[in-house]
mmCIF file of C-alpha atoms in Angstrom:
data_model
loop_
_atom_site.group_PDB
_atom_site.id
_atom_site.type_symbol
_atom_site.label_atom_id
_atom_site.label_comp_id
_atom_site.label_asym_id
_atom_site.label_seq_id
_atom_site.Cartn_x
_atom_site.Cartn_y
_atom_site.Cartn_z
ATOM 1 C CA UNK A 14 -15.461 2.669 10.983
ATOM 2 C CA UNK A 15 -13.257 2.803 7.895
ATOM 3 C CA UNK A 16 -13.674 0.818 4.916
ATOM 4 C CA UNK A 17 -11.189 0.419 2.265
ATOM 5 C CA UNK A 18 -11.318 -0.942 -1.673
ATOM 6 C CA UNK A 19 -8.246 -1.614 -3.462
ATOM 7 C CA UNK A 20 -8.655 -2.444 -7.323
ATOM 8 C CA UNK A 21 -5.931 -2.230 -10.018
ATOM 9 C CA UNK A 22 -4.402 -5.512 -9.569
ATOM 10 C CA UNK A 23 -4.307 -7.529 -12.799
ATOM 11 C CA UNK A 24 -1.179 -9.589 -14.895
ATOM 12 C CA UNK A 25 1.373 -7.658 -16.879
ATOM 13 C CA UNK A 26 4.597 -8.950 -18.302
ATOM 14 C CA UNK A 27 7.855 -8.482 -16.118
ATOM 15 C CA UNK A 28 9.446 -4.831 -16.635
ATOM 16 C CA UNK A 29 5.581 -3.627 -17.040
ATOM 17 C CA UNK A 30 3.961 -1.115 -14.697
ATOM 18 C CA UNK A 31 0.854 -0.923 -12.896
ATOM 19 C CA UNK A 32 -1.269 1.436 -10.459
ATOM 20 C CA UNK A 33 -3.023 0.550 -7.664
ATOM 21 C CA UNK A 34 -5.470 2.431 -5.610
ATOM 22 C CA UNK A 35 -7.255 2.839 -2.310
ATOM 23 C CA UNK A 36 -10.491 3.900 -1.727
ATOM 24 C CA UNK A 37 -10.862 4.770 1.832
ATOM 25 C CA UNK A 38 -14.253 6.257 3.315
ATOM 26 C CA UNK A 39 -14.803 7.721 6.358
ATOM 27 C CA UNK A 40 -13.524 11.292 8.044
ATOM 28 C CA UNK A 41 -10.263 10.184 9.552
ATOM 29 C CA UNK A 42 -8.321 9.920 6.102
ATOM 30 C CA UNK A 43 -6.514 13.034 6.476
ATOM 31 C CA UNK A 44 -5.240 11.776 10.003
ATOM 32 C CA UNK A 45 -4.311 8.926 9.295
ATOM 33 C CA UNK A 46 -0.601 7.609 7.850
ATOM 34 C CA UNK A 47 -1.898 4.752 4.873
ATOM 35 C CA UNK A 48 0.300 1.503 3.937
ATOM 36 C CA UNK A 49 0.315 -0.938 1.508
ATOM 37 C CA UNK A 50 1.556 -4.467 2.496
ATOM 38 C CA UNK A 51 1.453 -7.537 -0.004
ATOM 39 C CA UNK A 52 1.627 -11.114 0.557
ATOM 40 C CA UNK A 53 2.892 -14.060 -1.371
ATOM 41 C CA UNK A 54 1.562 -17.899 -1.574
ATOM 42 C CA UNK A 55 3.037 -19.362 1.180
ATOM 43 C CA UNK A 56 5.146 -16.514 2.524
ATOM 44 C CA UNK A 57 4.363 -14.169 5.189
ATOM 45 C CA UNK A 58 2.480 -10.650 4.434
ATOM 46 C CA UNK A 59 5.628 -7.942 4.403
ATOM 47 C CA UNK A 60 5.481 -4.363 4.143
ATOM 48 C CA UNK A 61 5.918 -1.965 0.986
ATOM 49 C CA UNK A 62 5.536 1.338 1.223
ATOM 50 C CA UNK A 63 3.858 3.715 3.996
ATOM 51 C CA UNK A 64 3.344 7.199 4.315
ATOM 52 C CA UNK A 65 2.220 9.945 6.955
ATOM 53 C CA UNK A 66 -0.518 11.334 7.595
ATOM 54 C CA UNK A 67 0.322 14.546 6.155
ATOM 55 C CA UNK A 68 2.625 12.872 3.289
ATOM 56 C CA UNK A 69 5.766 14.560 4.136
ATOM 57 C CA UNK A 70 7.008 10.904 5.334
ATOM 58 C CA UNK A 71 7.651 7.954 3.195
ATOM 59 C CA UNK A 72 9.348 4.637 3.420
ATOM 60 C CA UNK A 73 9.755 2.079 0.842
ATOM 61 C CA UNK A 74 11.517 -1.915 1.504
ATOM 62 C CA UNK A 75 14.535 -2.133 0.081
ATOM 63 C CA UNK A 76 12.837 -4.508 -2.517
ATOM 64 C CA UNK A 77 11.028 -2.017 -4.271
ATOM 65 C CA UNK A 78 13.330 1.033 -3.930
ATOM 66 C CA UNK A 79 13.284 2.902 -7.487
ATOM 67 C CA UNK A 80 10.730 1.388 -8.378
ATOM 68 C CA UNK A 81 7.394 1.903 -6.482
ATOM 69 C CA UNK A 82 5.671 5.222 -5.294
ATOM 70 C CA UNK A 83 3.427 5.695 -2.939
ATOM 71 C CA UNK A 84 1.239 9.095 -2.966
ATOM 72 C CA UNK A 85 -1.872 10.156 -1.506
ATOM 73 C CA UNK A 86 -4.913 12.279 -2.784
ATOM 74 C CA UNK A 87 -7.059 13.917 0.468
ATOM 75 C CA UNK A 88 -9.318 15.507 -2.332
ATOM 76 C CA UNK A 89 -10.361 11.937 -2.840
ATOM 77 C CA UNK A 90 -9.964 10.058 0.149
ATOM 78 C CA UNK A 91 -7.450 7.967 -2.143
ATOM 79 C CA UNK A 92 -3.654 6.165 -1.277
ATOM 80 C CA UNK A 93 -2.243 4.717 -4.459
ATOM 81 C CA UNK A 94 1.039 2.835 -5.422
ATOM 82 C CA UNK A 95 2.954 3.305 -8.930
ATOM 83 C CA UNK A 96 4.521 0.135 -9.857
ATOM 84 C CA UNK A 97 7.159 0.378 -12.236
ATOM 85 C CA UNK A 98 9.765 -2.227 -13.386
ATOM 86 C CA UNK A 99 7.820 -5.042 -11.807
ATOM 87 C CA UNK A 100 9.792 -8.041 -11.349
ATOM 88 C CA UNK A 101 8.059 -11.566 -11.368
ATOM 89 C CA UNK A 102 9.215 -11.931 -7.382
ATOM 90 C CA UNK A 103 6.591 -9.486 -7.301
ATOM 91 C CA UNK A 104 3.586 -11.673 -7.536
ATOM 92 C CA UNK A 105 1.570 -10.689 -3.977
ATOM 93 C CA UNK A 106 -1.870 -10.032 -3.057
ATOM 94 C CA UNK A 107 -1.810 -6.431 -2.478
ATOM 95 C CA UNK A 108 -3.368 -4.869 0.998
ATOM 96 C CA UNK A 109 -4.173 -1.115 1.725
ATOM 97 C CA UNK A 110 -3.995 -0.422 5.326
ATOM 98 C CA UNK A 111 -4.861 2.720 7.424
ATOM 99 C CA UNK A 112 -2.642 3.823 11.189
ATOM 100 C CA UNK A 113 -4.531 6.187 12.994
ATOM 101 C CA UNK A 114 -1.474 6.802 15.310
ATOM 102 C CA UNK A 115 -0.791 9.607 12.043
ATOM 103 C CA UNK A 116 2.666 8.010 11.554
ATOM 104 C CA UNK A 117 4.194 5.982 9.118
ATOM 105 C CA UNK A 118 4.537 2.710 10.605
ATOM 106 C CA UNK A 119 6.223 -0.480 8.924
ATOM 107 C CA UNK A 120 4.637 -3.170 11.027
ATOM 108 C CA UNK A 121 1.138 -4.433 10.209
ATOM 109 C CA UNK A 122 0.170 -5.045 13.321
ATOM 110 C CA UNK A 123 0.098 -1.439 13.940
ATOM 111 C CA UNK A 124 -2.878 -0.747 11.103
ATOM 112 C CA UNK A 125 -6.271 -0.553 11.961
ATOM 113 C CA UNK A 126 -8.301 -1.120 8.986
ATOM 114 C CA UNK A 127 -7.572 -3.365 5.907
ATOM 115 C CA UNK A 128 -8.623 -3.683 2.547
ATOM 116 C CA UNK A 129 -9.723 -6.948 0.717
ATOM 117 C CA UNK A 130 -7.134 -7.081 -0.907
ATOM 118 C CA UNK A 131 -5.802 -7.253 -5.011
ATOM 119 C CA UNK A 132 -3.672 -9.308 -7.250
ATOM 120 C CA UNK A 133 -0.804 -8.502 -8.703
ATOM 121 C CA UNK A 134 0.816 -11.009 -10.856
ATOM 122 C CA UNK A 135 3.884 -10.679 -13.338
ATOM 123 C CA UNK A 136 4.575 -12.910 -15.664
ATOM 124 C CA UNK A 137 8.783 -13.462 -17.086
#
């Protein structure tokens, strides 16, 4: 099994920035490609970023081109996402995911394990 803890939600003001990380434990990290997804009251959970297994693959939604990163640390077993700019339509609960298919899907139904999840709100 694979568990995985994201923390570094929290409120900032709109053009603010925050980081969020993933804490994933078990073997299969460096196998597998790692999302993050978010999901808004009353709207339907949507994809953000994903990237390979290996890292050399990453795709963003057009949303937050420019302004998110994702990156990965295998050192750590870690997946974060740089927030920059944030806008207040950014106001989600924020999921890590893991695919152990290796590649960098953009569907949730094709992740395997999920965080708890973390808030992210911006204020305008």
């Amino acid at each position: 099994q694979v568990q995985l803890v994201e923390s570094g939600g929290g409120l900032v003001q709109a053009g603010g920035s925050l980081r969020l990380s993933c804490a994933a434990s078990g073997r299969t990290f460096s196998r597998s490609a790692m999302g993050w997804f978010r999901q808004a009251p009353g709207k339907e959970r949507e994809y953000v970023a994903v990237i390979s297994w290996n890292g050399l693959t990453t795709y963003y939604a057009d949303s937050v081109k420019g302004r998110f990163a994702i990156s990965r640390d295998y050192a750590n077993n870690g997946v974060y996402l740089q927030m920059n700019s944030l806008k207040p339509e950014d106001t989600a609960v924020y999921y890590c995911a893991s695919d152990r298919s290796g590649t960098a899907p953009t569907k949730s139904q094709d992740y395997d394990y999920w965080g708890q999840g973390t808030q992210v709100t911006v204020s305008s």
